[in-house]
Amino acid sequence: MSIFRLISIVSVVVATVVLAKVSLKSADPIKCDHPCSADPKWFPTTPKPTFEKPNPDLDCDFYRPAWQYLLYLIQEETPGSGPRLLSLDHPDDLFSGPNVSRFPVAKKGSLRLAPRVALNRDPIAGAEINQAGSTGILVDPKTGRAVYYSVHLNETFSQFIRQNKYDNVLNLKNAPPDQEFPRGSAEIKTSWRILAQDDPGDGYITATATISKLANVGGKIVIDPTATEPAKKVALLGIHVVFVLDGHPEFIWATFEHNNNAPELNQKRVEMPPGAAIDANSVDKAREWSLYRKGTAANVCNKNNKGMLTLNMDQTLTPITDVFRQFHFGNDDEPCVIETLNQSVYDGINVSLPKVMNAEAKKRLEALKNYSLRGAMWLNNPAYFREGVDFALLDEQDPGKKILGGDPQLSNAVIETFTQPWKPMVGGSRQSNFCFDCHRTVAQSLGTTTLPALRLNVSQTLVQRYLHAATAP
């Protein structure tokens, strides 16, 4: 038994009383043919990943950089400076001119859950509350407030855009079709719940944010381009950590969630999706979850009430959304690889906590034990990463090629709440809604505006910013 495991057993026993409602971790060893472990050098101070080339036969090589990078981003550069995550560029920093800035001076260490740009016509307005793929709004059952989202771009991503002047629509449209994002480029998408005034957010990573107020315009709930709520305390619910490894320019699409978000409809892998029926039976009769009320029927959960929401005077919305996660670790065929890595990270955090002197940094690191990697997706053969390719459709049309690697039904319950259901291909058309269903290299259009087929189109952040700029008056 390793020293990490021995100390973890003692720590978890003590912590169980305090974190029983939020922690799903167990001190019992996880049986696994191919266990995955955190590097002890990640603790207490995590180095930035090198994003080296993974062994294609080891799923662990794709999962480990995701955990390492999240640890790195939640830690501080200098004591008291706040998590590195909040110092990364927001898309508005990268793609917007200062003359239309709502926040001319970004406060270091603060979080913006509001657009920096206020334009009369903005095709992507509402991205702070609308989920990708469905444009649905997740209404927090605990507070009645909308769950908010933010995108962060790391230095390698931003430098690539600036050096190639791809913040200019003409330059991007004329980019070489085979140009790829460089190794180490990363996008991080986060989801946040607004905390009640008397809620300290114990057990969560928290931040202070500027939030867009909501408005009802023509029966639609949208962000108000003129009104914000400053200094609101928010708690982190879910995270996409998306990055380019050496030899994998398609990005590795990894996702994390707080362990108390929601129950699972399928509590183990199913041979044939979708598995358990979405019917009048409750998903969990035994306990309350953060985003699920005990005993709620499956067929009333994950409801996209877009167009039927009521905005109240206090910025709450009705009806609320009860949430379940449909697939266990994205229906991975060997979920213990992910589970052993999660436990190894928790063990490492437990050992390193006494060495962390800054109180806020220590609190964030301890809270990170309540989050888990839920899976990742990538291309098994990066040779398929070419311009003009719909990877998910190609994989469905010829399953024998095994084009998609990782966890085939992966979704984040709080970032892709409404697009979790698995759907078979019908008439050669793609029906499902997983990572590579959206992230493709085919041409992208909005109205009469088209961005040609580029390998760079795999980034929807880049695509949407192009369409926004190209169609603006």
XYZ file of C-alpha atoms in Angstrom:
473
model
C 0.000 0.000 0.000
C 1.431 3.389 -1.015
C 1.837 6.247 1.451
C -0.733 8.206 -0.638
C -3.287 5.431 -0.125
C -2.581 5.059 3.619
C -2.939 8.754 4.368
C -5.999 8.994 2.124
C -7.861 6.313 4.120
C -7.456 8.309 7.338
C -8.359 11.593 5.632
C -11.451 10.286 3.911
C -12.840 8.759 7.127
C -12.534 12.129 8.864
C -13.931 14.056 5.873
C -16.916 11.787 5.309
C -19.002 13.413 8.061
C -18.418 16.895 6.658
C -18.705 16.109 2.950
C -21.262 13.304 2.962
C -23.646 15.330 0.835
C -21.144 16.240 -1.848
C -18.491 13.546 -1.985
C -18.819 10.257 -3.823
C -15.275 9.125 -3.093
C -14.446 5.885 -1.347
C -11.304 4.874 0.496
C -11.688 1.305 -0.791
C -9.196 0.374 -3.513
C -10.721 0.349 -6.988
C -10.210 -2.894 -8.875
C -8.944 -2.150 -12.361
C -6.922 -3.981 -14.995
C -5.480 -0.712 -16.292
C -5.351 1.745 -13.372
C -4.412 5.357 -14.016
C -2.429 7.402 -11.490
C -1.617 11.042 -10.922
C 2.053 11.962 -10.908
C 3.187 12.665 -7.306
C 5.068 15.695 -8.724
C 1.696 17.394 -9.277
C 1.406 18.032 -5.527
C 1.322 20.450 -3.841
C 2.362 22.742 -6.720
C 1.226 21.463 -10.107
C 3.437 22.173 -13.130
C 1.797 23.118 -16.408
C 1.307 20.069 -18.655
C 3.747 19.619 -21.530
C 0.961 18.196 -23.727
C 3.260 15.463 -24.969
C 2.252 12.796 -27.471
C 0.050 10.123 -25.840
C 0.353 6.390 -26.236
C -2.671 5.603 -28.463
C -3.215 2.333 -26.588
C -3.444 3.969 -23.152
C -6.591 5.975 -22.393
C -4.808 7.182 -19.263
C -2.472 9.268 -21.435
C -5.467 11.304 -22.635
C -7.109 11.707 -19.215
C -4.033 12.642 -17.163
C -3.270 15.977 -18.891
C -6.878 17.065 -18.294
C -6.585 16.607 -14.515
C -3.096 18.089 -14.437
C -4.212 21.179 -16.335
C -7.271 21.694 -14.124
C -5.091 21.472 -11.013
C -2.673 23.974 -12.572
C -5.453 26.420 -13.505
C -7.129 26.331 -10.082
C -3.826 27.127 -8.364
C -2.206 30.562 -8.121
C 0.799 32.028 -9.895
C 1.683 34.005 -6.769
C 0.122 33.887 -3.277
C -3.122 35.814 -3.171
C -3.364 36.346 -6.949
C -6.326 33.986 -7.398
C -6.642 30.984 -9.704
C -4.826 31.137 -13.035
C -8.106 30.281 -14.750
C -9.494 33.757 -14.125
C -6.456 35.454 -15.670
C -6.929 33.736 -19.039
C -8.393 35.570 -22.016
C -12.144 35.675 -22.473
C -13.216 35.528 -26.162
C -14.258 39.175 -25.865
C -10.688 40.082 -24.918
C -9.372 38.380 -28.021
C -11.963 39.268 -30.647
C -13.423 42.645 -29.615
C -12.153 46.159 -30.127
C -11.781 48.501 -27.143
C -14.216 51.013 -28.648
C -17.159 48.695 -27.921
C -15.945 47.532 -24.550
C -18.327 47.386 -21.603
C -15.447 46.534 -19.293
C -12.508 48.651 -20.520
C -10.280 47.547 -17.677
C -10.569 43.876 -16.780
C -10.110 43.329 -13.083
C -7.527 40.614 -12.582
C -8.899 37.617 -10.764
C -12.545 38.487 -11.414
C -14.986 36.466 -13.476
C -17.171 37.898 -16.235
C -20.464 36.139 -16.846
C -21.571 38.990 -19.053
C -20.546 39.993 -22.587
C -17.941 42.662 -22.882
C -19.521 43.846 -26.123
C -22.953 45.436 -26.274
C -24.075 45.592 -29.908
C -27.541 46.166 -31.316
C -27.303 42.943 -33.306
C -25.369 40.094 -31.806
C -25.987 36.535 -33.098
C -24.224 34.979 -30.129
C -25.757 37.191 -27.449
C -27.010 34.972 -24.675
C -24.096 32.546 -24.769
C -23.690 33.271 -21.060
C -26.982 31.476 -20.311
C -27.780 29.413 -23.436
C -26.333 25.928 -23.726
C -24.541 25.022 -26.938
C -26.471 22.794 -29.308
C -29.874 23.441 -27.742
C -29.858 27.143 -26.725
C -31.708 25.937 -23.627
C -31.473 27.612 -20.221
C -30.733 25.508 -17.150
C -32.716 26.893 -14.194
C -31.127 26.032 -10.848
C -33.653 24.149 -8.656
C -32.007 25.537 -5.525
C -32.130 29.241 -6.369
C -34.390 29.602 -9.411
C -31.594 31.515 -11.158
C -30.181 30.671 -14.561
C -26.900 28.761 -14.606
C -24.253 30.910 -16.321
C -21.358 29.933 -18.580
C -17.979 31.351 -19.487
C -15.227 30.460 -21.965
C -11.523 30.977 -21.239
C -8.690 30.726 -23.778
C -5.125 29.947 -22.765
C -2.003 31.821 -23.811
C -1.092 29.418 -26.631
C -4.544 29.702 -28.189
C -4.595 33.496 -27.908
C -1.056 33.914 -29.230
C -1.897 31.761 -32.264
C -4.952 33.912 -33.063
C -3.081 37.191 -32.617
C 0.014 36.170 -34.567
C -2.082 35.021 -37.521
C -4.475 37.979 -37.183
C -7.437 35.622 -37.170
C -9.470 38.150 -35.222
C -9.930 39.673 -38.695
C -12.735 37.948 -40.623
C -11.004 38.141 -43.997
C -7.787 36.649 -42.650
C -9.657 33.755 -41.056
C -11.770 33.099 -44.153
C -8.571 32.885 -46.214
C -6.674 30.724 -43.699
C -4.913 27.646 -45.134
C -7.507 24.843 -44.997
C -4.955 22.454 -43.474
C -3.673 24.826 -40.790
C -4.050 23.417 -37.257
C -4.002 24.765 -33.730
C -0.573 24.306 -32.149
C 0.262 21.877 -29.370
C -0.871 23.178 -25.984
C -3.761 25.311 -27.273
C -6.660 25.102 -24.848
C -10.207 26.273 -24.277
C -11.868 25.954 -20.879
C -15.631 26.268 -20.564
C -17.072 26.677 -17.087
C -20.604 26.624 -15.656
C -21.584 28.538 -12.527
C -24.494 28.713 -10.121
C -25.346 32.040 -8.487
C -25.187 31.618 -4.727
C -27.787 33.008 -2.356
C -26.518 35.851 -0.199
C -26.231 33.633 2.877
C -24.650 30.661 1.043
C -20.838 30.490 1.490
C -20.507 27.845 -1.215
C -18.838 25.297 1.060
C -17.474 22.340 -0.875
C -17.349 24.301 -4.135
C -14.756 26.360 -5.951
C -16.195 29.866 -5.787
C -15.514 33.191 -7.470
C -16.786 36.747 -7.541
C -18.439 37.563 -10.853
C -20.053 40.311 -12.867
C -23.290 38.839 -14.225
C -25.629 39.956 -16.966
C -29.147 40.630 -15.840
C -31.876 38.927 -17.831
C -34.732 40.470 -19.784
C -37.893 39.243 -21.495
C -37.843 40.402 -25.104
C -40.709 39.283 -27.286
C -41.400 36.330 -25.024
C -37.767 35.181 -25.053
C -35.462 35.233 -22.047
C -32.234 36.957 -23.114
C -29.332 38.699 -21.481
C -29.852 42.411 -20.959
C -27.096 44.212 -22.912
C -27.316 47.230 -20.634
C -27.582 45.858 -17.094
C -25.273 43.790 -14.915
C -25.077 42.562 -11.330
C -21.592 43.200 -9.940
C -19.793 41.268 -7.210
C -22.042 38.216 -7.181
C -20.654 35.094 -5.541
C -20.858 32.045 -7.786
C -19.993 28.351 -7.430
C -18.417 26.155 -10.084
C -20.657 23.288 -11.262
C -18.914 21.895 -14.332
C -15.829 22.345 -16.498
C -14.817 21.399 -20.027
C -11.015 21.224 -20.316
C -10.214 21.062 -24.039
C -6.612 20.939 -25.287
C -4.286 19.939 -28.127
C -1.819 17.160 -27.420
C 1.207 16.573 -29.630
C -0.107 14.667 -32.650
C -3.782 15.320 -31.769
C -4.775 18.672 -33.328
C -8.477 17.722 -33.050
C -8.321 18.673 -29.333
C -8.948 16.286 -26.456
C -12.456 17.017 -25.164
C -12.455 16.318 -21.398
C -15.158 17.195 -18.902
C -15.447 17.500 -15.110
C -18.410 17.900 -12.779
C -19.094 18.515 -9.126
C -19.951 15.162 -7.569
C -23.216 16.444 -6.127
C -24.664 17.820 -9.376
C -27.064 15.071 -10.373
C -27.824 11.339 -10.211
C -27.142 8.991 -13.126
C -29.919 7.353 -15.117
C -27.586 4.506 -16.125
C -25.414 3.777 -13.109
C -23.152 1.454 -15.061
C -22.214 0.910 -18.676
C -24.977 -0.271 -21.004
C -24.234 -2.512 -23.979
C -26.740 -0.740 -26.195
C -27.642 2.926 -25.641
C -29.844 4.497 -24.453
C -30.194 1.886 -21.692
C -32.630 2.803 -18.902
C -35.968 4.201 -20.005
C -36.767 7.863 -19.513
C -40.171 7.230 -17.958
C -42.292 8.053 -14.898
C -39.945 6.218 -12.541
C -37.779 8.419 -10.337
C -34.073 8.586 -11.024
C -33.213 8.603 -7.302
C -35.681 8.000 -4.464
C -33.028 8.019 -1.753
C -31.464 11.480 -1.707
C -31.497 15.094 -2.790
C -28.914 16.331 -5.290
C -27.782 19.838 -6.033
C -29.741 19.977 -9.312
C -32.232 17.162 -8.719
C -35.097 16.879 -6.237
C -35.393 13.472 -4.610
C -38.004 11.251 -6.238
C -38.455 13.312 -9.409
C -39.536 11.222 -12.392
C -37.026 10.794 -15.195
C -39.454 12.027 -17.842
C -39.768 15.463 -16.248
C -36.000 15.967 -15.947
C -33.666 17.656 -18.435
C -36.609 19.557 -19.922
C -35.667 22.349 -22.292
C -38.307 24.949 -21.435
C -37.027 27.476 -23.940
C -39.941 29.719 -24.907
C -41.946 28.719 -21.818
C -39.903 30.395 -19.093
C -41.209 33.206 -16.917
C -38.782 35.879 -15.688
C -39.660 37.206 -12.252
C -38.832 40.595 -10.757
C -36.030 39.144 -8.648
C -34.316 37.638 -11.732
C -35.499 34.118 -10.878
C -37.050 31.944 -13.577
C -39.861 29.407 -13.598
C -40.127 26.516 -14.124
C -36.910 25.112 -12.651
C -34.892 22.268 -14.196
C -34.341 18.902 -12.534
C -31.258 17.217 -13.957
C -29.888 13.713 -14.343
C -26.739 12.512 -16.104
C -27.713 9.914 -18.669
C -24.542 7.827 -19.050
C -22.002 6.519 -16.550
C -18.617 8.058 -17.473
C -19.840 8.584 -21.040
C -20.599 4.848 -21.281
C -16.898 4.041 -21.067
C -16.107 0.321 -21.459
C -13.515 0.535 -18.646
C -14.627 3.374 -16.340
C -12.221 2.241 -13.625
C -9.409 3.924 -15.589
C -11.089 7.276 -14.890
C -12.110 6.303 -11.360
C -8.585 5.316 -10.349
C -7.220 8.586 -11.709
C -9.845 10.590 -9.816
C -9.012 8.755 -6.583
C -5.286 9.187 -7.160
C -5.770 12.952 -7.500
C -7.846 13.064 -4.311
C -5.109 11.138 -2.509
C -2.468 13.545 -3.744
C -4.507 16.552 -2.631
C -4.980 15.060 0.837
C -1.230 14.585 1.244
C -0.392 18.072 0.003
C -2.992 20.138 1.892
C -0.841 20.629 5.035
C 1.838 22.195 2.809
C -0.477 24.888 1.388
C -0.187 27.996 3.537
C -2.550 30.445 1.795
C -6.047 29.944 3.242
C -7.972 30.687 0.037
C -5.687 28.509 -2.076
C -6.057 25.704 0.440
C -9.843 26.022 0.392
C -9.917 25.820 -3.419
C -7.643 22.782 -3.462
C -9.729 21.001 -0.844
C -12.910 21.811 -2.766
C -11.384 20.272 -5.879
C -11.732 16.854 -4.213
C -15.485 17.226 -4.757
C -15.080 17.315 -8.548
C -14.405 14.378 -10.821
C -13.306 13.756 -14.367
C -16.324 12.277 -16.152
C -14.526 11.310 -19.362
C -12.996 12.583 -22.592
C -13.193 12.109 -26.353
C -10.574 12.218 -29.110
C -9.802 10.728 -32.518
C -8.248 7.262 -32.325
C -6.509 7.933 -35.618
C -5.577 11.613 -36.023
C -5.117 10.962 -39.757
C -8.876 11.454 -40.020
C -8.428 15.033 -38.856
C -8.782 16.802 -42.176
C -10.726 19.810 -43.396
C -14.314 19.181 -44.468
C -14.939 16.181 -42.183
C -17.908 15.432 -39.926
C -16.140 13.013 -37.562
C -19.197 11.762 -35.653
C -21.155 11.089 -38.845
C -18.191 9.271 -40.362
C -17.873 7.170 -37.212
C -21.581 6.263 -37.255
C -21.505 5.377 -40.935
C -18.539 3.022 -40.509
C -18.231 1.884 -36.859
C -15.538 -0.616 -37.823
C -13.062 2.211 -38.377
C -13.380 3.224 -34.699
C -12.696 6.831 -35.573
C -13.808 8.268 -32.215
C -11.851 7.381 -29.103
C -12.663 7.699 -25.431
C -16.190 7.867 -24.094
C -18.761 7.625 -26.892
C -21.827 9.028 -25.078
C -20.016 11.723 -23.101
C -22.001 14.745 -21.919
C -21.682 17.190 -19.060
C -24.976 17.264 -17.155
C -24.759 21.022 -16.523
C -23.217 22.154 -19.833
C -25.107 19.820 -22.196
C -28.187 19.135 -20.068
C -30.655 19.019 -22.943
C -28.599 17.147 -25.530
C -27.662 14.051 -23.515
C -30.042 11.508 -25.089
C -28.493 9.061 -27.508
C -30.215 8.898 -30.906
C -29.431 6.484 -33.742
C -28.418 7.675 -37.185
C -31.469 8.031 -39.456
C -31.159 8.016 -43.232
C -27.465 8.788 -43.085
C -28.064 11.898 -40.966
C -26.336 12.546 -37.668
C -28.808 12.499 -34.750
C -26.704 12.416 -31.583
C -25.302 15.386 -29.689
C -21.835 14.625 -28.351
C -18.495 16.462 -28.587
C -17.616 15.741 -32.207
C -21.195 16.261 -33.362
C -20.567 19.994 -32.979
C -16.799 20.189 -33.347
C -16.188 19.484 -37.011
C -14.078 20.881 -39.829
C -16.912 21.316 -42.338
C -17.975 24.716 -43.664
C -20.036 26.723 -41.161
C -22.845 29.131 -42.080
C -25.121 31.745 -40.585
C -27.692 33.061 -43.025
C -25.823 33.927 -46.196
C -22.442 34.094 -44.450
C -20.195 31.032 -44.732
C -16.832 30.147 -43.250
C -15.232 27.608 -45.603
C -14.092 24.150 -44.517
C -11.034 24.608 -42.312
C -9.311 22.436 -39.742
C -9.530 25.476 -37.470
C -13.335 25.136 -37.544
C -13.003 22.443 -34.880
C -13.109 25.372 -32.432
C -16.700 26.564 -32.163
C -15.432 29.567 -30.217
C -13.515 30.665 -33.310
C -16.368 29.809 -35.691
C -18.985 31.685 -33.691
C -16.795 34.748 -33.333
C -16.251 34.758 -37.103
C -19.969 34.499 -37.831
C -20.673 37.200 -35.243
C -18.182 39.622 -36.776
C -18.988 38.788 -40.403
C -22.724 39.367 -39.971
C -22.531 42.449 -37.718
C -23.916 45.662 -39.264
